[in-house]
PDB file of C-alpha atoms and ligand atoms in Angstrom:
ATOM      1  CA  MET A 642      23.491 -55.429  65.429  1.00 38.00           C
ATOM      2  CA  LYS A 643      24.072 -52.691  68.014  1.00 42.00           C
ATOM      3  CA  THR A 644      20.945 -50.799  69.054  1.00 43.00           C
ATOM      4  CA  MET A 645      20.258 -48.473  71.963  1.00 47.00           C
ATOM      5  CA  ALA A 646      19.410 -51.573  73.907  1.00 44.00           C
ATOM      6  CA  GLY A 647      22.715 -53.215  72.962  1.00 45.00           C
ATOM      7  CA  SER A 648      23.509 -56.265  70.870  1.00 48.00           C
ATOM      8  CA  GLU A 649      21.212 -59.304  71.137  1.00 44.00           C
ATOM      9  CA  ASP A 650      23.196 -61.110  73.869  1.00 52.00           C
ATOM     10  CA  GLN A 651      23.492 -57.880  75.836  1.00 59.00           C
ATOM     11  CA  LYS A 652      19.832 -56.912  75.370  1.00 70.00           C
ATOM     12  CA  PHE A 653      18.177 -55.520  78.471  1.00 78.00           C
ATOM     13  CA  SER A 654      14.968 -57.129  79.647  1.00 81.00           C
ATOM     14  CA  LEU A 655      12.974 -55.788  82.569  1.00 84.00           C
ATOM     15  CA  GLN A 656      11.400 -59.238  82.898  1.00 87.00           C
ATOM     16  CA  GLU A 657      14.830 -60.801  83.309  1.00 87.00           C
ATOM     17  CA  VAL A 658      15.752 -58.336  86.062  1.00 88.00           C
ATOM     18  CA  LEU A 659      12.373 -58.933  87.676  1.00 87.00           C
ATOM     19  CA  ASP A 660      12.987 -62.685  87.637  1.00 89.00           C
ATOM     20  CA  THR A 661      16.366 -62.365  89.329  1.00 93.00           C
ATOM     21  CA  PHE A 662      14.971 -60.154  92.087  1.00 90.00           C
ATOM     22  CA  LYS A 663      12.122 -62.669  92.528  1.00 89.00           C
ATOM     23  CA  LEU A 664      14.700 -65.386  93.095  1.00 94.00           C
ATOM     24  CA  CYS A 665      16.704 -63.236  95.496  1.00 96.00           C
ATOM     25  CA  LEU A 666      14.832 -64.200  98.637  1.00 96.00           C
ATOM     26  CA  SER A 667      15.000 -67.570 100.349  1.00 96.00           C
ATOM     27  CA  GLU A 668      12.015 -69.027 102.198  1.00 95.00           C
ATOM     28  CA  ASN A 669      13.248 -67.505 105.438  1.00 96.00           C
ATOM     29  CA  LYS A 670      13.862 -64.166 103.707  1.00 96.00           C
ATOM     30  CA  GLU A 671      17.602 -64.310 103.347  1.00 98.00           C
ATOM     31  CA  VAL A 672      19.014 -62.494 100.305  1.00 98.00           C
ATOM     32  CA  TYR A 673      20.899 -64.750  97.891  1.00 98.00           C
ATOM     33  CA  LEU A 674      24.058 -62.992  96.742  1.00 98.00           C
ATOM     34  CA  GLU A 675      24.161 -64.807  93.415  1.00 97.00           C
ATOM     35  CA  GLN A 676      20.735 -63.513  92.397  1.00 97.00           C
ATOM     36  CA  TYR A 677      21.425 -60.066  93.813  1.00 97.00           C
ATOM     37  CA  VAL A 678      24.544 -59.785  91.698  1.00 97.00           C
ATOM     38  CA  ALA A 679      22.699 -61.208  88.669  1.00 96.00           C
ATOM     39  CA  GLY A 680      20.066 -58.477  89.088  1.00 95.00           C
ATOM     40  CA  TRP A 681      22.779 -55.834  88.996  1.00 96.00           C
ATOM     41  CA  ARG A 682      24.390 -57.434  85.959  1.00 94.00           C
ATOM     42  CA  GLY A 683      21.078 -57.141  84.139  1.00 92.00           C
ATOM     43  CA  LEU A 684      20.793 -53.472  85.092  1.00 93.00           C
ATOM     44  CA  VAL A 685      24.351 -52.759  83.986  1.00 94.00           C
ATOM     45  CA  LYS A 686      23.416 -54.117  80.525  1.00 90.00           C
ATOM     46  CA  PHE A 687      20.888 -51.333  80.313  1.00 88.00           C
ATOM     47  CA  LEU A 688      23.363 -48.736  81.505  1.00 92.00           C
ATOM     48  CA  ASN A 689      25.963 -49.843  78.962  1.00 90.00           C
ATOM     49  CA  SER A 690      23.493 -49.358  76.149  1.00 86.00           C
ATOM     50  CA  LEU A 691      23.141 -45.672  77.058  1.00 87.00           C
ATOM     51  CA  GLY A 692      26.606 -44.807  75.792  1.00 88.00           C
ATOM     52  CA  SER A 693      30.021 -43.804  77.038  1.00 92.00           C
ATOM     53  CA  VAL A 694      28.750 -40.878  79.148  1.00 93.00           C
ATOM     54  CA  PHE A 695      27.566 -43.507  81.616  1.00 95.00           C
ATOM     55  CA  GLY A 696      30.826 -45.451  81.441  1.00 96.00           C
ATOM     56  CA  PHE A 697      32.143 -44.162  84.773  1.00 97.00           C
ATOM     57  CA  ILE A 698      28.966 -45.304  86.532  1.00 97.00           C
ATOM     58  CA  SER A 699      28.933 -48.682  84.821  1.00 97.00           C
ATOM     59  CA  LYS A 700      32.623 -49.193  85.597  1.00 98.00           C
ATOM     60  CA  ASP A 701      32.052 -48.589  89.289  1.00 98.00           C
ATOM     61  CA  ALA A 702      29.048 -50.925  89.413  1.00 98.00           C
ATOM     62  CA  VAL A 703      30.966 -53.651  87.530  1.00 98.00           C
ATOM     63  CA  SER A 704      33.971 -53.361  89.820  1.00 98.00           C
ATOM     64  CA  LYS A 705      31.724 -53.793  92.870  1.00 98.00           C
ATOM     65  CA  ILE A 706      30.004 -56.765  91.261  1.00 98.00           C
ATOM     66  CA  GLN A 707      33.431 -58.281  90.570  1.00 98.00           C
ATOM     67  CA  ILE A 708      34.572 -57.854  94.162  1.00 98.00           C
ATOM     68  CA  LEU A 709      31.494 -59.714  95.388  1.00 98.00           C
ATOM     69  CA  VAL A 710      31.874 -62.433  92.741  1.00 98.00           C
ATOM     70  CA  SER A 711      35.478 -62.991  93.763  1.00 98.00           C
ATOM     71  CA  TYR A 712      34.306 -63.697  97.336  1.00 98.00           C
ATOM     72  CA  MET A 713      31.452 -65.875  96.088  1.00 98.00           C
ATOM     73  CA  LYS A 714      33.924 -67.972  94.100  1.00 98.00           C
ATOM     74  CA  GLY A 715      36.805 -67.799  96.577  1.00 98.00           C
ATOM     75  CA  GLU A 716      37.990 -70.180  99.258  1.00 97.00           C
ATOM     76  CA  ASN A 717      35.316 -68.987 101.680  1.00 98.00           C
ATOM     77  CA  ALA A 718      32.533 -69.214  99.115  1.00 98.00           C
ATOM     78  CA  SER A 719      30.173 -71.056 101.453  1.00 98.00           C
ATOM     79  CA  HIS A 720      29.994 -67.946 103.660  1.00 98.00           C
ATOM     80  CA  TYR A 721      28.994 -65.794 100.706  1.00 98.00           C
ATOM     81  CA  ALA A 722      25.755 -67.573  99.803  1.00 98.00           C
ATOM     82  CA  THR A 723      23.496 -64.929 101.316  1.00 98.00           C
ATOM     83  CA  VAL A 724      23.903 -61.362 102.510  1.00 98.00           C
ATOM     84  CA  GLN A 725      23.104 -62.604 106.016  1.00 98.00           C
ATOM     85  CA  SER A 726      25.823 -65.278 105.974  1.00 98.00           C
ATOM     86  CA  MET A 727      28.335 -62.797 104.514  1.00 98.00           C
ATOM     87  CA  VAL A 728      27.636 -60.231 107.252  1.00 98.00           C
ATOM     88  CA  LYS A 729      27.951 -62.855 109.970  1.00 98.00           C
ATOM     89  CA  TYR A 730      31.149 -64.329 108.562  1.00 98.00           C
ATOM     90  CA  GLU A 731      32.897 -61.002 107.955  1.00 98.00           C
ATOM     91  CA  LEU A 732      31.906 -59.558 111.341  1.00 98.00           C
ATOM     92  CA  ASP A 733      32.779 -62.730 113.275  1.00 98.00           C
ATOM     93  CA  ASN A 734      36.211 -62.750 111.632  1.00 98.00           C
ATOM     94  CA  ASN A 735      36.926 -59.000 111.873  1.00 97.00           C
ATOM     95  CA  LEU A 736      37.013 -58.641 108.105  1.00 98.00           C
ATOM     96  CA  VAL A 737      35.178 -55.307 108.009  1.00 98.00           C
ATOM     97  CA  ASP A 738      36.664 -51.828 108.466  1.00 97.00           C
ATOM     98  CA  VAL A 739      33.941 -50.446 110.679  1.00 94.00           C
ATOM     99  CA  ASN A 740      34.960 -46.851 111.440  1.00 89.00           C
ATOM    100  CA  LYS A 741      37.709 -45.951 109.030  1.00 89.00           C
ATOM    101  CA  LYS A 742      39.453 -47.577 106.111  1.00 89.00           C
ATOM    102  CA  GLY A 743      42.107 -50.019 107.272  1.00 91.00           C
ATOM    103  CA  SER A 744      43.159 -53.480 106.256  1.00 93.00           C
ATOM    104  CA  HIS A 745      39.825 -54.474 104.680  1.00 94.00           C
ATOM    105  CA  PRO A 746      38.976 -51.647 102.266  1.00 96.00           C
ATOM    106  CA  GLU A 747      37.078 -53.994  99.959  1.00 97.00           C
ATOM    107  CA  SER A 748      35.077 -56.110 102.388  1.00 98.00           C
ATOM    108  CA  GLY A 749      31.947 -57.754 101.048  1.00 98.00           C
ATOM    109  CA  CYS A 750      29.877 -55.742 103.559  1.00 98.00           C
ATOM    110  CA  ARG A 751      31.086 -52.292 102.434  1.00 98.00           C
ATOM    111  CA  THR A 752      30.981 -53.286  98.759  1.00 98.00           C
ATOM    112  CA  LEU A 753      27.419 -54.525  98.984  1.00 98.00           C
ATOM    113  CA  LEU A 754      26.447 -51.398 100.930  1.00 98.00           C
ATOM    114  CA  ARG A 755      27.318 -49.266  97.863  1.00 98.00           C
ATOM    115  CA  LEU A 756      25.050 -51.368  95.647  1.00 98.00           C
ATOM    116  CA  HIS A 757      22.413 -51.417  98.347  1.00 98.00           C
ATOM    117  CA  ARG A 758      22.297 -47.608  98.372  1.00 98.00           C
ATOM    118  CA  ALA A 759      22.035 -47.684  94.579  1.00 98.00           C
ATOM    119  CA  LEU A 760      19.098 -50.086  94.897  1.00 98.00           C
ATOM    120  CA  ARG A 761      17.227 -47.386  96.790  1.00 98.00           C
ATOM    121  CA  TRP A 762      17.905 -45.010  93.901  1.00 98.00           C
ATOM    122  CA  LEU A 763      16.550 -47.648  91.512  1.00 97.00           C
ATOM    123  CA  GLU A 764      13.430 -48.136  93.599  1.00 97.00           C
ATOM    124  CA  LEU A 765      12.728 -44.392  93.653  1.00 98.00           C
ATOM    125  CA  PHE A 766      13.512 -43.958  89.962  1.00 97.00           C
ATOM    126  CA  LEU A 767      11.343 -46.875  88.800  1.00 95.00           C
ATOM    127  CA  ASP A 768       8.483 -45.673  90.958  1.00 97.00           C
ATOM    128  CA  ARG A 769       8.732 -42.234  89.374  1.00 97.00           C
ATOM    129  CA  LEU A 770       8.823 -43.799  85.906  1.00 95.00           C
ATOM    130  CA  ARG A 771       5.784 -45.905  86.772  1.00 95.00           C
ATOM    131  CA  THR A 772       3.730 -42.901  87.825  1.00 97.00           C
ATOM    132  CA  SER A 773       5.125 -40.538  85.159  1.00 96.00           C
ATOM    133  CA  THR A 774       3.142 -38.997  82.359  1.00 95.00           C
ATOM    134  CA  GLU A 775       3.995 -38.798  78.640  1.00 93.00           C
ATOM    135  CA  ASP A 776       5.607 -35.396  79.018  1.00 95.00           C
ATOM    136  CA  SER A 777       7.729 -36.331  82.057  1.00 96.00           C
ATOM    137  CA  LYS A 778      11.482 -35.912  81.658  1.00 97.00           C
ATOM    138  CA  THR A 779      13.513 -38.983  82.570  1.00 97.00           C
ATOM    139  CA  SER A 780      16.482 -36.753  83.441  1.00 97.00           C
ATOM    140  CA  ALA A 781      14.380 -34.968  86.079  1.00 98.00           C
ATOM    141  CA  LEU A 782      12.933 -38.223  87.439  1.00 98.00           C
ATOM    142  CA  CYS A 783      16.414 -39.707  87.659  1.00 98.00           C
ATOM    143  CA  ALA A 784      17.917 -36.608  89.302  1.00 98.00           C
ATOM    144  CA  GLU A 785      15.118 -36.459  91.902  1.00 98.00           C
ATOM    145  CA  ALA A 786      15.596 -40.118  92.786  1.00 98.00           C
ATOM    146  CA  TYR A 787      19.365 -39.635  92.943  1.00 98.00           C
ATOM    147  CA  ASN A 788      19.157 -36.544  95.167  1.00 98.00           C
ATOM    148  CA  GLU A 789      16.874 -38.398  97.573  1.00 98.00           C
ATOM    149  CA  SER A 790      19.224 -41.354  97.878  1.00 98.00           C
ATOM    150  CA  LEU A 791      22.724 -41.924  96.520  1.00 98.00           C
ATOM    151  CA  ALA A 792      23.691 -38.264  96.260  1.00 98.00           C
ATOM    152  CA  GLN A 793      23.753 -38.046 100.053  1.00 98.00           C
ATOM    153  CA  HIS A 794      26.716 -40.443 100.014  1.00 98.00           C
ATOM    154  CA  HIS A 795      28.634 -38.916  97.097  1.00 98.00           C
ATOM    155  CA  PRO A 796      31.150 -36.065  97.069  1.00 98.00           C
ATOM    156  CA  TRP A 797      30.562 -32.940  95.000  1.00 98.00           C
ATOM    157  CA  MET A 798      32.562 -34.117  91.955  1.00 98.00           C
ATOM    158  CA  ILE A 799      30.578 -37.340  91.591  1.00 98.00           C
ATOM    159  CA  ARG A 800      27.283 -35.519  92.088  1.00 98.00           C
ATOM    160  CA  LYS A 801      28.239 -33.047  89.370  1.00 98.00           C
ATOM    161  CA  ALA A 802      29.311 -35.787  86.932  1.00 97.00           C
ATOM    162  CA  ALA A 803      26.153 -37.794  87.628  1.00 97.00           C
ATOM    163  CA  GLY A 804      23.976 -34.706  87.153  1.00 97.00           C
ATOM    164  CA  MET A 805      25.567 -34.045  83.769  1.00 97.00           C
ATOM    165  CA  ALA A 806      25.123 -37.650  82.656  1.00 96.00           C
ATOM    166  CA  PHE A 807      21.418 -37.552  83.583  1.00 97.00           C
ATOM    167  CA  LEU A 808      20.912 -34.702  81.119  1.00 96.00           C
ATOM    168  CA  VAL A 809      21.583 -36.992  78.164  1.00 95.00           C
ATOM    169  CA  LEU A 810      19.234 -39.762  79.249  1.00 96.00           C
ATOM    170  CA  PRO A 811      16.836 -40.856  76.515  1.00 94.00           C
ATOM    171  CA  GLY A 812      13.192 -39.818  76.754  1.00 95.00           C
ATOM    172  CA  ARG A 813      10.445 -41.739  78.515  1.00 94.00           C
ATOM    173  CA  GLN A 814       9.181 -43.441  75.351  1.00 93.00           C
ATOM    174  CA  THR A 815      12.639 -44.811  74.500  1.00 90.00           C
ATOM    175  CA  PHE A 816      13.088 -45.977  78.087  1.00 87.00           C
ATOM    176  CA  PHE A 817       9.826 -47.866  77.905  1.00 90.00           C
ATOM    177  CA  GLU A 818      10.775 -49.454  74.567  1.00 88.00           C
ATOM    178  CA  VAL A 819      14.146 -50.562  75.884  1.00 85.00           C
ATOM    179  CA  MET A 820      12.496 -52.415  78.744  1.00 84.00           C
ATOM    180  CA  ASN A 821      11.262 -54.919  76.135  1.00 84.00           C
ATOM    181  CA  VAL A 822       7.951 -55.442  77.863  1.00 88.00           C
ATOM    182  CA  GLY A 823       5.391 -54.163  75.344  1.00 90.00           C
ATOM    183  CA  PRO A 824       3.129 -51.109  75.193  1.00 92.00           C
ATOM    184  CA  PRO A 825       3.327 -48.436  77.929  1.00 92.00           C
ATOM    185  CA  GLU A 826       0.405 -49.907  79.936  1.00 93.00           C
ATOM    186  CA  GLN A 827       2.254 -53.198  80.177  1.00 93.00           C
ATOM    187  CA  VAL A 828       5.470 -51.442  81.174  1.00 92.00           C
ATOM    188  CA  VAL A 829       3.606 -49.654  83.945  1.00 93.00           C
ATOM    189  CA  ALA A 830       2.073 -52.953  85.100  1.00 94.00           C
ATOM    190  CA  LYS A 831       5.468 -54.686  84.986  1.00 92.00           C
ATOM    191  CA  LEU A 832       7.048 -51.887  87.000  1.00 93.00           C
ATOM    192  CA  GLY A 833       4.228 -52.277  89.512  1.00 94.00           C
ATOM    193  CA  GLU A 834       5.152 -55.948  89.781  1.00 92.00           C
ATOM    194  CA  ALA A 835       8.903 -55.308  90.039  1.00 91.00           C
ATOM    195  CA  LEU A 836       8.815 -52.587  92.673  1.00 94.00           C
ATOM    196  CA  PRO A 837       7.528 -54.570  95.669  1.00 95.00           C
ATOM    197  CA  LEU A 838      10.210 -57.201  95.026  1.00 94.00           C
ATOM    198  CA  ILE A 839      12.987 -54.637  94.846  1.00 95.00           C
ATOM    199  CA  SER A 840      11.590 -52.853  97.916  1.00 97.00           C
ATOM    200  CA  GLU A 841      11.489 -56.061  99.928  1.00 97.00           C
ATOM    201  CA  VAL A 842      15.090 -56.964  99.075  1.00 97.00           C
ATOM    202  CA  TYR A 843      16.121 -53.395  99.903  1.00 98.00           C
ATOM    203  CA  GLN A 844      14.271 -53.351 103.242  1.00 98.00           C
ATOM    204  CA  ILE A 845      15.582 -56.712 104.416  1.00 98.00           C
ATOM    205  CA  THR A 846      19.151 -55.607 103.666  1.00 98.00           C
ATOM    206  CA  GLU A 847      18.581 -52.198 105.255  1.00 98.00           C
ATOM    207  CA  ASP A 848      17.235 -53.781 108.460  1.00 98.00           C
ATOM    208  CA  LEU A 849      20.130 -56.241 108.620  1.00 98.00           C
ATOM    209  CA  TYR A 850      22.722 -53.499 108.131  1.00 98.00           C
ATOM    210  CA  ALA A 851      20.976 -51.253 110.681  1.00 98.00           C
ATOM    211  CA  GLN A 852      20.882 -54.075 113.216  1.00 98.00           C
ATOM    212  CA  HIS A 853      24.668 -54.484 112.910  1.00 98.00           C
ATOM    213  CA  ASN A 854      25.465 -50.757 112.614  1.00 98.00           C
ATOM    214  CA  LEU A 855      26.825 -51.199 109.116  1.00 98.00           C
ATOM    215  CA  LEU A 856      24.981 -48.414 107.307  1.00 98.00           C
ATOM    216  CA  ASP A 857      27.932 -45.991 107.375  1.00 97.00           C
ATOM    217  CA  LEU A 858      30.815 -48.282 106.503  1.00 98.00           C
ATOM    218  CA  PRO A 859      33.729 -46.255 105.069  1.00 97.00           C
TER     219      PRO A 859
HETATM  220  C1  LIG B1750      14.915 -49.171  82.078  1.00 88.46           C
HETATM  221  C2  LIG B1750      14.663 -48.993  83.496  1.00 88.46           C
HETATM  222  C3  LIG B1750      15.633 -49.596  84.347  1.00 88.46           C
HETATM  223  C4  LIG B1750      16.629 -48.630  84.812  1.00 88.46           C
HETATM  224  C5  LIG B1750      17.943 -49.241  84.710  1.00 88.46           C
HETATM  225  C6  LIG B1750      18.929 -48.520  85.486  1.00 88.46           C
HETATM  226  C7  LIG B1750      20.249 -49.104  85.255  1.00 88.46           C
HETATM  227  C8  LIG B1750      21.197 -48.654  86.274  1.00 88.46           C
HETATM  228  C9  LIG B1750      22.342 -49.546  86.361  1.00 88.46           C
HETATM  229  C10 LIG B1750      23.277 -49.359  87.228  1.00 88.46           C
HETATM  230  C11 LIG B1750      23.203 -48.279  88.235  1.00 88.46           C
HETATM  231  C12 LIG B1750      24.509 -47.891  88.687  1.00 88.46           C
HETATM  232  C13 LIG B1750      24.788 -48.224  90.085  1.00 88.46           C
HETATM  233  C14 LIG B1750      25.908 -47.379  90.555  1.00 88.46           C
HETATM  234  C15 LIG B1750      26.479 -47.890  91.819  1.00 88.46           C
HETATM  235  C16 LIG B1750      27.179 -46.776  92.486  1.00 88.46           C
HETATM  236  C17 LIG B1750      27.801 -47.219  93.762  1.00 88.46           C
HETATM  237  C18 LIG B1750      28.464 -46.013  94.416  1.00 88.46           C
HETATM  238  O1  LIG B1750      27.793 -45.235  95.057  1.00 88.46           O
HETATM  239  N1  LIG B1750      29.765 -45.846  94.224  1.00 88.46           N
HETATM  240  C19 LIG B1750      30.477 -44.670  94.694  1.00 88.46           C
HETATM  241  C20 LIG B1750      31.125 -44.946  96.019  1.00 88.46           C
HETATM  242  O2  LIG B1750      31.993 -46.038  95.917  1.00 88.46           O
HETATM  243  P1  LIG B1750      33.332 -46.079  96.772  1.00 88.46           P
HETATM  244  O3  LIG B1750      34.198 -44.989  96.245  1.00 88.46           O
HETATM  245  O4  LIG B1750      32.951 -45.836  98.187  1.00 88.46           O
HETATM  246  O5  LIG B1750      33.906 -47.443  96.514  1.00 88.46           O
HETATM  247  C21 LIG B1750      31.469 -44.244  93.645  1.00 88.46           C
HETATM  248  O6  LIG B1750      32.226 -43.175  94.086  1.00 88.46           O
HETATM  249  C22 LIG B1750      30.633 -43.895  92.450  1.00 88.46           C
HETATM  250  C23 LIG B1750      31.076 -43.727  91.270  1.00 88.46           C
HETATM  251  C24 LIG B1750      30.177 -43.580  90.060  1.00 88.46           C
HETATM  252  C25 LIG B1750      29.033 -42.623  90.146  1.00 88.46           C
HETATM  253  C26 LIG B1750      27.741 -43.229  90.565  1.00 88.46           C
HETATM  254  C27 LIG B1750      26.576 -42.359  90.206  1.00 88.46           C
HETATM  255  C28 LIG B1750      25.323 -43.148  90.342  1.00 88.46           C
HETATM  256  C29 LIG B1750      24.171 -42.512  89.673  1.00 88.46           C
HETATM  257  C30 LIG B1750      22.938 -43.345  89.715  1.00 88.46           C
HETATM  258  C31 LIG B1750      22.767 -44.223  88.542  1.00 88.46           C
HETATM  259  C32 LIG B1750      22.306 -43.500  87.335  1.00 88.46           C
HETATM  260  C33 LIG B1750      22.058 -44.390  86.170  1.00 88.46           C
HETATM  261  C34 LIG B1750      21.184 -43.714  85.207  1.00 88.46           C
HETATM  262  C35 LIG B1750      20.622 -44.644  84.201  1.00 88.46           C
HETATM  263  C36 LIG B1750      19.185 -44.717  84.103  1.00 88.46           C
END
């Protein structure tokens, strides 16, 4: 049966997303692409359950996931095990358009950068949800997180469309129910557990991209 959280096999679980982000980091703090992508797949399940208004966002996230998966399964798959190995391989082989779009408009590095920026939005949004009160508006929390992060990289049209989509977000109580964690106190605790993991993955990627001057890839 279809519910707000989607059909059974598409059901969103915060725990599941948490588990994938937990598995994202290797012992020496490299970011596994397979788990990173799996984390995003889990999040897209949630987005899809919100209805067609969010379709344009989901479509973009899915297409970026697919680009990365095609590299991870392609002939150079061994270089796409971690974000670190991908960056090294693509830079060493001049596979990244560094200043302006050229012959590599869909490099792994620029594709991951888009999801990486969205991860910052997620971090800010989940933190706001965690510290929100019963009367907080999810649309406002989402818009604040968006304006502080992703919006700075989006043109006016996208910002407008995103802002309109936020207005139809379900309320805080529904959000908490959809996370499939339990009562609100447990959701808050689970968010508290998830956030440091997401932050660490974000920061490691941010530092790596900064070190290689990749934070503004076209
Ligand atoms: C229950 C709590 C958990 C919250 C679950 C949140 C689920 C969110 C799932 C996915 C988030 C979407 C990630 C979007 C990636 C966007 C990447 C991007 O910036 N793409 C733009 C640039 O790409 P290029 O053109 O350079 O290739 C592209 O132009 C964007 C198009 C679509 C608009 C993106 C708006 C993003 C808004 C932030 C997400 C809001 C989701 C709200 C749901 C709570």
